[in-house]
Each structure stands twice: as C-alpha cells, then as structure tokens.
Amino acid sequence: MGDVAFHTATTVDEALALLGDGSDARVVAGGSDLIVQARHGKSLPGTVIAIHRVDALRTLTSSGDLVVGALTSHATLCADAGVRSNWTAIADASALVGSHATRNVGTLGGNVMNASPAMETGGPLIVLGASVTLRSAAGDREVAIEELWTGPGKTSANPGEICVAVTVPAQPAHTGSAYVRLEYRRAMEIAIVGASACVTLDDAGNVTAAKVALTALAPTIIRSPAAEAAIIGTDGNDEALAAVTAGASADAKPISDLRANEDYRRAMAGVIAKRAVAVAAQRARGEEFPIPATPVFMKGSGQ
Amino acid sequence: MKHAATLTVNGMAYPVELEGDTTLVRAIRDDIGLTGTKEGCDDCECGACMVMIDGRPVNSCTYLALQAVGSDVTTVEGLADGETLSNLQSAFLDQGGVQCGFCTPGMLVSAHALLRENADPTEEEVRLALGGNLCRCTGYTKIASAVMQAAKASV
Ligand SMILES: Cc1cc2nc3c(=O)[nH]c(=O)nc-3n(C[C@H](O)[C@H](O)[C@H](O)COP(=O)(O)OP(=O)(O)OC[C@H]3O[C@@H](n4cnc5c(N)ncnc54)[C@H](O)[C@@H]3O)c2cc1C
Ligand code: FES
Ligand code: FES
C-alpha cells in the first residue's frame, strides 16, 4: 500500500471538512469492503477518514418509518425487533452477510455506498421503497435507492458526499417481504443469485401490490416487472408463482463467471424469485417464516 | 506517514507509531510483538486473525490498526489467566480440537465471543458462530465438541 494519512472524525461536519471534494480522500466505516479491496491492489486514497466514532450515525428508529443511521451494523439490523417484523427482507439480508465478525463491523451505509450488484441489502431496500440521505457542505439531499446505483461499484453520489441515513417507509397493513439468496454455503458467501419481494394483500388475500428485485443478475440490482405483473391481482396460487418464475428468468441479465454460468443463473433467478414471493406472501398473511429466509443447510448436517 | 497512537491490547496500553494503512494484525504482531494472532489469508476469509474489539469478534487483517485506537482489543493471549488456561482453552485440549494449531487462536476468539453472549448455545449456533473460521485439519467436529464442553462447564 502507499503513504496514507489517517484521521478519525467524531462528527459528520468534521468528516465532511476532512473529505473536501473527495478527490483524494475516502471515508471508511467498518472497512470490510474498503480494506479488503485495498488488499486486492485497489490502493487506498491519500487520506482515509474513519467515521466509525461518529456516534450520531449509529441510530435506528423503527416506529413509523424506518430510519437507519449509516453506521448501523448488520448485527444490529438483523436483531432489531421492528426491522424483523415490519421490514423483514432487510433482516433476512443483514443476517446473511459474511460471518459474525463481518456483521459486527459491516455497516448499512458501507453496504449501500459500496454498490456491489451482489450486495445483500440492496434488493430489500428497493422493494421496500427506500431512499438515502446524502450530506455535503451544501446540505442534505434525498436520493431514491434505485437512483443511487449506476453500475458495479458506482453511485450517483458526489465524492464529497457522506451517506448519513437510509429511510424506509412504513408499509401498508397485510404487507410482507423477504430476501432469498442462492448460496453454496451458509457463511462467508456471496450471492450467486438473490431475489427480494414485497407483497401487499387485501382483506380477501389477493395481491394488490408487489415489487420484485433481482440481485447478482445484472450490473446493478434490478426490478423484475414481469415477475411483479405475474403476481399482482392473484391470490398467490401455484399458477401465479410459476408465472413469477418465468417472468424473473426473462428479466434477468446474468453473466457467466467461475461461480455460475449464465444459463444456471437465469434458471435459478426464477426459482429464487418464486421463493421470495411465496415467503413474502406467507408473511403478509401473518404466517411466521424463519429469518433468514434461506434453506438452512446447517439443519441436520452438523449433528 | 507515521501516526503516533496508543493501542490497548489485553488491558495494556502500547504506544505505537503506525502508517495509515497498517492493518491491526500487523500492528499486533510486528509493533506490539504478540504473535498468537495469525495472518492466514490476509483477505478476510479464514478467520486466523480474529481478535475482539470491545468484546466482539473482528478480522484484524482487514481492520486498520488506527481504527482500533480508543477500543479494547483482546487477542488469544488475553483469554488465559496467566498460566491458567480458560475453560474453553482446556476444552480444546481435552477434545483434540487442535491439530496444526494455525486456526486455533481465531477459533478460540470467535468461540469466546460467542460464549460471552450466549452461555448455552446449541451445536448449530456454535457452528454458525465459527462460520468465519476455516480449519484445514480437524474437520470441525472436535472444535464444535470443545466449545460445547466449555459451555457445559460454565452453565
Ligand atoms: C468476509 C466478508 C464477507 C462479506 N459478505 C457479504 C455478504 O454476504 N453480503 C454483502 O452484501 N456484503 C458482504 N460483505 C461486504 C461488506 O461487509 C458489506 O458491504 C458491509 O456492509 C460494508 O460496510 P463497511 O462499513 O464495512 O464498509 P466500508 O468498507 O467502510 O466502506 C465501503 C465503501 O463505502 C464507502 N462508505 C462507507 N460508509 C459511507 C458513508 N456513510 N457515506 C459515504 N460513503 C461511505 C467507503 O468509502 C467505501 O468506498 C462481506 C465482506 C467481507 C470482508
Ligand atoms: S488472515 Fe484475516 S481472515 Fe484470514
Ligand atoms: S488445526 Fe490446523 S487449521 Fe485448524
């Protein structure tokens, strides 16, 4: 690595002042993306500004809208009772990140700003209609989460901006959400394919609104309009779920890499999206489903 | 660029001079001289470098040393009471949870952190808590048994 200046900020204002226009400085929260990338030859900037002591960003309010300070860790998110009951897909996602150690240091702000198309919380934040608050010397601006990501590792934030919070609106009654990841192992895994769903039912149990997002299936996390259209207006029966499978596979734009080839990813996009929609609908009906909503391969295997 | 700082490791304050990009594992091993903590992959994958920061497990190979200023760092050397091994350490010996030993410091730290939060875990919870620690020798069964033995001893 190189000659790196290091500062620890204790307020957002201090961090913003140190960051300047962001041309040769970067904030580090948990460091679980930034420092790992630095070990892969992506050198650190001339100045690293540690923000993990900015306690004002370590907040979580889950009455009314969900407002999550950027420094809130995955460990905190997936343990929060409000998140688990009302924005369950986020709890599913945070519970799957890395290992205990990764969830302790990794923050929601870091996950969102790192903009990996395979990142866990992205799909849930899209289907739940989240936005991020970006702060600069000029003040705050609110950006819809789908407008934040512009490509792998790229955001529409300016280099001099700091993400201070992620806001997720309160959801209507009879709404459930889920994030399901296709994984080869239970811990320390990167999504091969992921799918998120948020489903709202009317009193008769018919789907009045649905959003489906696909993870690791395009350069950014994308919505699947075909999967959404397939489930809205139905009661979530098997025929509708089969149409969700076909719709999600059609909307996926996967790549081949050493983890999975394109055809496999496309096929699994449908399967995983169907499971996400089915679990979201179950939760919308008030039925319990374990968090994270992923087959727990541990069961039975470790005895 | 050297930064003068103080790191608190196992309750002792160590004055150090660190580069901005020095990782915590390098500071603990090279600057402080505690070599129990291992550098395996140096890529946040294997868990050999696991330490506790303010009581919670963290991979020290991908945490900047200067980020730990102001926190309490616990390494494997901090688990024993002088020459007296902790229940957990003794259980690793009893159960044969150690072969080459390279993963052991990280396993001990992760397991210690688990037992602090959950004194009576199921074996599944133990295996999940050790999900970020790789072992090339034991096949994990004896490690899991050791953690279960230590949990039973303290409940
Ligand atoms: C072993 C391992 C396993 C992992 N597994 C998963 C996984 O399963 N799923 C997953 O999604 N991720 C995973 N990750 C990635 C990472 O842990 C998460 O993305 C985490 O949420 C990143 O948070 P951080 O605070 O550590 O980010 P940092 O590394 O501190 O920051 C990441 C990037 O965001 C920027 N940034 C951070 N905070 C802010 C802010 N407030 N405002 C502006 N910019 C900011 C930084 O400058 C940097 O560019 C894993 C990482 C490791 C090392
Ligand atoms: S050396 Fe840190 S995880 Fe392998
Ligand atoms: S005992 Fe050799 S790696 Fe675990």
XYZ file of C-alpha atoms and ligand atoms in Angstrom:
519
model
C 0.000 0.000 0.000
C 1.181 3.596 -0.031
C 1.596 6.719 2.021
C -1.778 7.156 3.654
C -2.904 9.889 6.027
C -5.469 8.755 8.582
C -7.994 10.838 10.511
C -10.751 9.857 12.882
C -13.820 12.099 12.737
C -16.300 12.270 15.593
C -18.938 14.403 13.846
C -20.311 14.430 10.309
C -19.209 18.057 9.903
C -15.657 17.145 10.818
C -15.710 14.236 8.358
C -17.094 16.472 5.592
C -14.397 19.085 6.216
C -11.671 16.431 6.014
C -13.240 14.885 2.912
C -13.314 18.171 0.984
C -14.254 17.483 -2.643
C -13.380 13.827 -2.132
C -10.773 13.806 -4.912
C -8.062 12.146 -2.803
C -9.908 11.119 0.335
C -12.333 8.405 1.275
C -14.372 7.620 4.349
C -14.061 4.234 5.989
C -16.864 2.922 8.192
C -16.335 -0.754 9.062
C -13.690 -1.183 6.373
C -14.990 -4.627 5.400
C -15.211 -3.588 1.750
C -12.652 -0.788 1.506
C -9.756 -2.518 3.278
C -10.461 -5.845 1.584
C -10.377 -4.085 -1.802
C -7.078 -2.453 -0.790
C -5.646 -5.951 -0.342
C -6.587 -6.687 -3.934
C -4.436 -3.925 -5.333
C -7.076 -1.174 -5.386
C -4.949 1.297 -3.473
C -6.289 3.405 -0.651
C -6.664 7.133 -1.313
C -4.123 9.617 0.081
C -6.385 10.286 3.038
C -8.587 7.858 4.919
C -11.223 9.350 7.199
C -12.536 6.900 9.773
C -16.156 7.685 10.627
C -16.841 4.761 12.997
C -16.694 7.121 16.008
C -19.452 9.383 14.655
C -21.987 8.126 17.191
C -24.759 10.305 15.759
C -24.854 7.962 12.736
C -25.318 4.812 14.794
C -29.069 5.223 15.232
C -32.072 3.093 14.379
C -35.693 4.254 14.648
C -38.339 1.728 13.722
C -41.569 3.391 14.848
C -43.372 4.891 11.834
C -40.834 4.964 9.040
C -37.612 3.023 9.495
C -34.687 5.429 9.750
C -31.299 3.762 9.912
C -28.158 5.773 10.620
C -25.430 4.931 8.107
C -23.174 3.341 10.743
C -25.751 0.840 11.952
C -24.201 -2.616 11.675
C -25.747 -5.674 10.060
C -25.635 -7.329 13.514
C -27.852 -4.564 14.929
C -30.200 -4.524 11.938
C -30.946 -8.235 11.881
C -31.533 -8.339 15.636
C -33.938 -5.362 15.761
C -37.497 -6.443 16.559
C -39.071 -3.665 14.467
C -36.971 -4.454 11.397
C -37.708 -8.161 11.768
C -41.455 -7.686 11.918
C -42.095 -4.778 9.537
C -39.192 -4.699 7.069
C -38.347 -8.375 7.276
C -36.462 -8.610 3.972
C -33.786 -6.294 5.410
C -33.369 -8.601 8.430
C -33.128 -11.601 6.069
C -30.381 -9.809 4.157
C -28.336 -8.488 7.067
C -28.448 -11.877 8.788
C -26.739 -13.431 5.742
C -23.823 -11.004 5.449
C -20.435 -12.727 5.883
C -19.815 -14.060 9.391
C -20.459 -12.751 12.891
C -17.309 -10.672 12.567
C -18.402 -9.193 9.220
C -21.822 -8.320 10.606
C -20.221 -6.589 13.598
C -18.066 -4.262 11.543
C -20.046 -4.014 8.297
C -22.477 -1.087 8.173
C -25.608 -0.409 6.153
C -24.061 2.819 4.836
C -20.981 0.923 3.663
C -23.079 -1.796 2.035
C -25.163 0.751 0.126
C -22.290 3.069 -0.867
C -20.063 0.196 -1.995
C -22.715 -0.504 -4.670
C -21.921 -4.137 -5.375
C -24.559 -5.741 -7.627
C -24.339 -8.792 -5.324
C -24.808 -6.864 -2.082
C -27.373 -8.282 0.264
C -29.444 -5.332 1.486
C -29.904 -3.723 -1.935
C -32.842 -5.788 -3.193
C -34.761 -5.453 0.073
C -34.220 -1.685 0.082
C -35.540 -1.458 -3.500
C -38.712 -3.481 -2.913
C -39.416 -1.598 0.320
C -39.037 1.779 -1.423
C -36.016 3.094 0.485
C -34.099 6.317 -0.024
C -30.719 7.513 1.219
C -29.828 10.864 2.701
C -26.559 12.233 1.335
C -24.919 15.130 3.149
C -22.338 17.602 1.856
C -21.265 21.075 2.830
C -24.203 22.266 0.693
C -26.717 20.414 2.855
C -28.770 17.230 2.653
C -30.375 15.628 -0.370
C -32.603 12.594 -0.582
C -31.957 10.039 -3.336
C -34.253 7.107 -4.156
C -32.242 3.941 -3.717
C -32.799 2.875 -7.327
C -31.252 6.145 -8.483
C -28.206 5.730 -6.267
C -26.619 2.787 -8.082
C -25.351 3.492 -11.561
C -23.113 0.454 -12.164
C -20.953 -2.088 -10.354
C -19.242 -0.125 -7.564
C -20.637 3.153 -8.902
C -23.129 5.538 -7.317
C -24.664 8.870 -8.267
C -23.281 10.353 -5.016
C -20.623 13.012 -5.383
C -17.222 12.088 -3.932
C -17.626 14.855 -1.340
C -20.923 13.488 -0.024
C -21.434 11.259 3.014
C -24.412 8.958 3.403
C -25.946 9.773 6.772
C -29.108 7.661 6.778
C -31.272 5.187 4.943
C -35.038 5.721 5.256
C -37.610 3.022 4.541
C -41.287 3.993 4.593
C -43.799 2.311 6.905
C -45.541 -0.440 4.935
C -49.319 -0.852 4.482
C -51.249 -3.441 6.521
C -51.029 -7.051 5.268
C -47.596 -6.471 3.745
C -44.788 -8.991 3.899
C -41.297 -9.022 2.455
C -38.470 -11.481 2.001
C -34.954 -11.797 0.651
C -33.785 -15.212 -0.506
C -30.222 -15.958 -1.579
C -28.939 -18.906 -3.565
C -25.748 -19.853 -1.801
C -23.305 -22.744 -1.876
C -22.533 -22.444 1.826
C -24.152 -20.826 4.816
C -21.465 -18.331 5.929
C -18.922 -16.136 4.141
C -20.872 -16.395 0.907
C -21.586 -14.051 -1.975
C -24.997 -14.314 -3.622
C -24.924 -16.447 -6.735
C -28.444 -15.223 -7.291
C -30.664 -13.285 -4.910
C -34.264 -12.175 -5.013
C -36.343 -9.821 -2.909
C -40.086 -9.451 -2.811
C -42.558 -7.200 -1.067
C -46.214 -8.191 -1.316
C -49.361 -6.418 -0.056
C -52.668 -8.276 0.228
C -56.253 -7.054 0.514
C -58.641 -8.442 3.136
C -59.579 -11.293 0.804
C -55.933 -12.317 0.447
C -55.439 -11.079 -3.114
C -52.186 -9.359 -4.050
C -52.810 -5.635 -4.557
C -49.189 -4.541 -4.841
C -45.918 -6.352 -5.371
C -42.312 -5.487 -6.060
C -39.637 -7.990 -7.021
C -35.906 -7.247 -7.300
C -33.098 -9.437 -8.607
C -29.601 -9.461 -7.098
C -26.387 -10.509 -8.874
C -28.308 -10.798 -12.122
C -27.386 -7.526 -13.854
C -24.744 -4.762 -13.485
C -26.921 -3.258 -10.753
C -29.755 -4.737 -8.725
C -32.855 -4.557 -10.931
C -36.633 -4.782 -10.593
C -38.417 -7.591 -12.425
C -41.549 -6.046 -13.960
C -42.598 -9.407 -15.431
C -42.476 -11.164 -12.062
C -44.401 -8.304 -10.449
C -47.110 -8.369 -13.132
C -47.413 -12.126 -12.733
C -48.380 -11.967 -9.067
C -50.432 -8.757 -8.794
C -54.183 -9.453 -8.838
C -53.774 -13.138 -7.963
C -54.126 -14.949 -4.647
C -50.566 -16.246 -4.947
C -51.582 -19.685 -6.255
C -49.167 -22.125 -7.878
C -50.025 -20.963 -11.381
C -49.197 -17.345 -10.451
C -45.965 -18.454 -8.799
C -44.992 -20.382 -11.933
C -45.514 -17.178 -13.898
C -43.284 -15.346 -11.398
C -40.571 -17.931 -12.114
C -40.821 -17.405 -15.854
C -41.001 -13.620 -15.511
C -37.932 -13.307 -13.295
C -35.871 -15.594 -15.542
C -36.865 -13.488 -18.535
C -35.928 -10.212 -16.829
C -32.540 -11.436 -15.544
C -29.412 -10.301 -17.408
C -26.858 -12.655 -15.880
C -23.177 -13.135 -16.610
C -21.077 -16.287 -16.507
C -18.226 -16.391 -14.047
C -16.438 -19.060 -12.070
C -19.262 -19.247 -9.550
C -22.081 -19.991 -12.001
C -22.727 -19.790 -15.707
C -25.302 -17.595 -17.369
C -27.870 -20.320 -18.048
C -27.757 -21.625 -14.493
C -28.086 -18.128 -13.072
C -31.056 -17.400 -15.343
C -32.808 -20.625 -14.333
C -32.148 -20.010 -10.650
C -33.314 -16.378 -10.910
C -36.805 -17.722 -11.496
C -36.672 -20.308 -8.726
C -35.289 -17.923 -6.125
C -37.689 -15.123 -7.108
C -40.600 -17.522 -6.764
C -39.438 -18.498 -3.269
C -39.031 -14.852 -2.271
C -42.553 -14.018 -3.464
C -44.019 -17.076 -1.735
C -42.328 -16.259 1.593
C -43.309 -12.571 1.328
C -46.946 -13.596 0.732
C -46.809 -16.004 3.678
C -45.505 -13.229 5.915
C -48.162 -10.838 4.536
C -50.772 -13.358 5.676
C -49.248 -13.185 9.146
C -47.603 -16.610 8.991
C -44.212 -16.983 10.629
C -41.214 -17.828 8.464
C -37.668 -18.102 9.858
C -35.146 -15.282 9.366
C -33.051 -15.516 7.222
C -35.496 -16.988 4.724
C -32.940 -19.273 3.170
C -32.734 -23.032 3.382
C -30.637 -23.583 6.471
C -28.202 -26.171 5.186
C -26.917 -26.475 8.731
C -30.032 -28.372 9.810
C -29.125 -31.991 10.228
C -25.734 -31.684 8.580
C -23.776 -30.685 11.642
C -25.044 -33.348 14.013
C 3.162 8.865 7.061
C 3.643 7.668 10.654
C 0.903 8.384 13.168
C 1.684 8.215 16.892
C -1.077 6.382 18.724
C -1.861 4.152 21.674
C -3.388 0.716 21.240
C -4.976 -1.051 24.197
C -4.474 -4.793 23.902
C -5.449 -7.266 26.625
C -5.764 -4.350 29.039
C -2.264 -2.966 28.393
C -1.640 0.364 26.683
C 1.001 0.183 23.934
C 2.371 3.390 22.405
C 2.935 2.728 18.702
C 3.819 4.609 15.519
C 1.737 3.353 12.627
C 1.293 4.013 8.937
C -2.244 4.985 7.963
C -2.685 1.717 6.087
C -1.194 -0.639 8.710
C -3.668 -3.384 9.474
C -4.433 -4.332 13.057
C -2.945 -7.831 12.723
C 0.387 -6.353 11.583
C 0.409 -3.858 14.449
C -0.378 -6.592 17.000
C 2.295 -8.941 15.652
C 5.040 -6.593 14.439
C 4.738 -3.490 16.613
C 3.404 -4.992 19.837
C 5.019 -8.399 19.456
C 2.036 -10.607 20.333
C 2.241 -13.381 17.764
C -0.676 -15.544 18.904
C -2.897 -13.811 16.365
C -2.187 -15.369 12.967
C -2.198 -13.899 9.494
C -3.585 -16.596 7.203
C -5.221 -15.357 4.040
C -4.790 -11.629 4.763
C -8.075 -11.318 2.883
C -10.827 -11.552 5.494
C -11.707 -15.124 4.555
C -10.078 -17.547 7.011
C -10.525 -16.078 10.499
C -6.997 -16.908 11.722
C -6.565 -13.221 12.564
C -9.716 -12.953 14.718
C -9.487 -10.608 17.704
C -12.162 -8.991 19.810
C -12.712 -5.274 19.622
C -14.783 -4.089 22.569
C -15.863 -7.676 23.095
C -16.954 -8.501 19.557
C -15.054 -10.593 17.001
C -13.351 -8.717 14.162
C -10.988 -9.908 11.408
C -7.836 -7.934 12.237
C -6.267 -8.431 8.787
C -8.800 -6.110 7.214
C -9.269 -3.609 10.026
C -6.966 -0.626 10.143
C -4.882 -0.525 13.295
C -5.648 3.157 13.774
C -9.384 2.379 13.750
C -8.823 0.406 16.959
C -7.454 3.411 18.857
C -9.874 4.065 21.718
C -11.145 0.483 21.763
C -10.208 -2.505 23.890
C -8.565 -5.170 21.762
C -8.442 -8.739 23.068
C -6.189 -11.306 21.426
C -5.846 -15.007 22.150
C -3.130 -14.137 24.698
C -5.804 -12.309 26.687
C -8.006 -15.376 27.173
C -5.834 -17.237 29.695
C -5.332 -16.006 33.247
C -1.540 -16.007 33.383
C -0.517 -19.642 33.037
C -4.040 -20.894 33.767
C -5.965 -21.743 30.631
C -9.603 -20.743 30.297
C -12.290 -23.465 30.313
C -12.541 -23.031 26.579
C -8.814 -23.477 26.002
C -8.742 -26.572 28.225
C -11.736 -27.978 26.355
C -9.866 -27.637 23.023
C -7.060 -29.742 24.520
C -9.440 -32.289 26.097
C -11.414 -32.809 22.913
C -8.491 -32.766 20.490
C -9.757 -29.614 18.814
C -6.181 -28.616 17.912
C -4.051 -30.226 15.220
C -1.570 -27.952 13.433
C -2.864 -25.085 15.566
C -2.872 -22.361 12.943
C -6.612 -21.772 13.122
C -6.769 -22.229 16.893
C -6.245 -18.633 18.082
C -9.010 -17.428 15.771
C -11.316 -20.300 16.734
C -10.758 -19.555 20.421
C -11.501 -15.869 19.992
C -14.693 -16.457 17.975
C -15.878 -19.115 20.403
C -15.030 -16.962 23.409
C -17.054 -14.100 21.926
C -19.984 -16.455 21.322
C -19.946 -17.791 24.891
C -19.871 -14.249 26.283
C -23.150 -13.518 24.502
C -24.719 -16.961 24.640
C -23.514 -19.128 27.518
C -25.608 -22.127 26.478
C -25.520 -22.379 22.671
C -26.786 -25.254 20.540
C -24.216 -27.019 18.371
C -25.795 -25.335 15.352
C -25.263 -21.922 16.952
C -21.647 -22.867 17.672
C -21.081 -23.886 14.052
C -22.687 -20.685 12.774
C -20.582 -18.573 15.154
C -17.454 -20.293 13.806
C -18.626 -19.868 10.199
C -15.900 -17.287 9.560
C -13.094 -19.538 10.830
C -11.551 -22.087 8.497
C -9.677 -25.178 9.696
C -7.749 -27.368 7.264
C -7.026 -30.144 9.763
C -9.714 -31.128 12.213
C -12.907 -31.417 10.197
C -14.528 -29.115 12.801
C -16.266 -31.856 14.786
C -13.818 -31.771 17.683
C -13.744 -27.990 17.658
C -17.530 -27.878 17.971
C -17.392 -30.500 20.764
C -14.781 -28.440 22.584
C -16.971 -25.339 22.521
C -19.954 -27.374 23.698
C -17.856 -28.815 26.548
C -16.741 -25.341 27.616
C -20.339 -24.103 27.510
C -21.497 -27.002 29.698
C -18.640 -26.383 32.132
C -19.698 -22.783 32.696
C -23.501 -23.176 32.760
C -15.666 -11.830 4.634
C -16.670 -10.855 4.064
C -17.925 -11.297 3.760
C -18.872 -10.413 3.262
N -20.109 -10.892 2.985
C -21.038 -10.056 2.484
C -22.332 -10.534 2.183
O -22.661 -11.707 2.404
N -23.224 -9.662 1.661
C -22.915 -8.364 1.449
O -23.769 -7.618 0.990
N -21.692 -7.881 1.725
C -20.752 -8.697 2.228
N -19.507 -8.214 2.502
C -19.189 -6.826 2.174
C -19.268 -5.834 3.332
O -19.084 -6.475 4.572
C -20.600 -5.093 3.383
O -20.839 -4.473 2.160
C -20.610 -4.042 4.509
O -21.928 -3.607 4.733
C -19.740 -2.845 4.181
O -19.790 -1.938 5.255
P -18.468 -1.251 5.840
O -18.932 -0.285 6.852
O -17.511 -2.265 6.289
O -17.921 -0.533 4.535
P -16.528 0.183 4.252
O -15.564 -0.806 3.747
O -16.139 1.010 5.407
O -16.984 1.137 3.071
C -17.395 0.623 1.814
C -17.428 1.770 0.799
O -18.468 2.682 1.112
C -17.942 3.956 1.426
N -18.685 4.411 2.589
C -18.846 3.741 3.767
N -19.662 4.414 4.575
C -20.033 5.534 3.900
C -20.871 6.647 4.215
N -21.524 6.721 5.379
N -21.010 7.622 3.280
C -20.354 7.548 2.110
N -19.560 6.523 1.747
C -19.400 5.537 2.643
C -16.453 3.771 1.657
O -15.717 4.898 1.289
C -16.158 2.581 0.746
O -15.975 3.008 -0.557
C -18.533 -9.073 3.031
C -17.256 -8.624 3.349
C -16.327 -9.499 3.874
C -14.966 -8.995 4.207
S -5.929 -13.522 7.885
Fe -7.657 -12.395 8.391
S -9.263 -13.632 7.732
Fe -7.522 -14.724 7.043
S -5.837 -27.245 13.389
Fe -4.790 -26.917 11.533
S -6.002 -25.414 10.572
Fe -7.182 -25.953 12.250
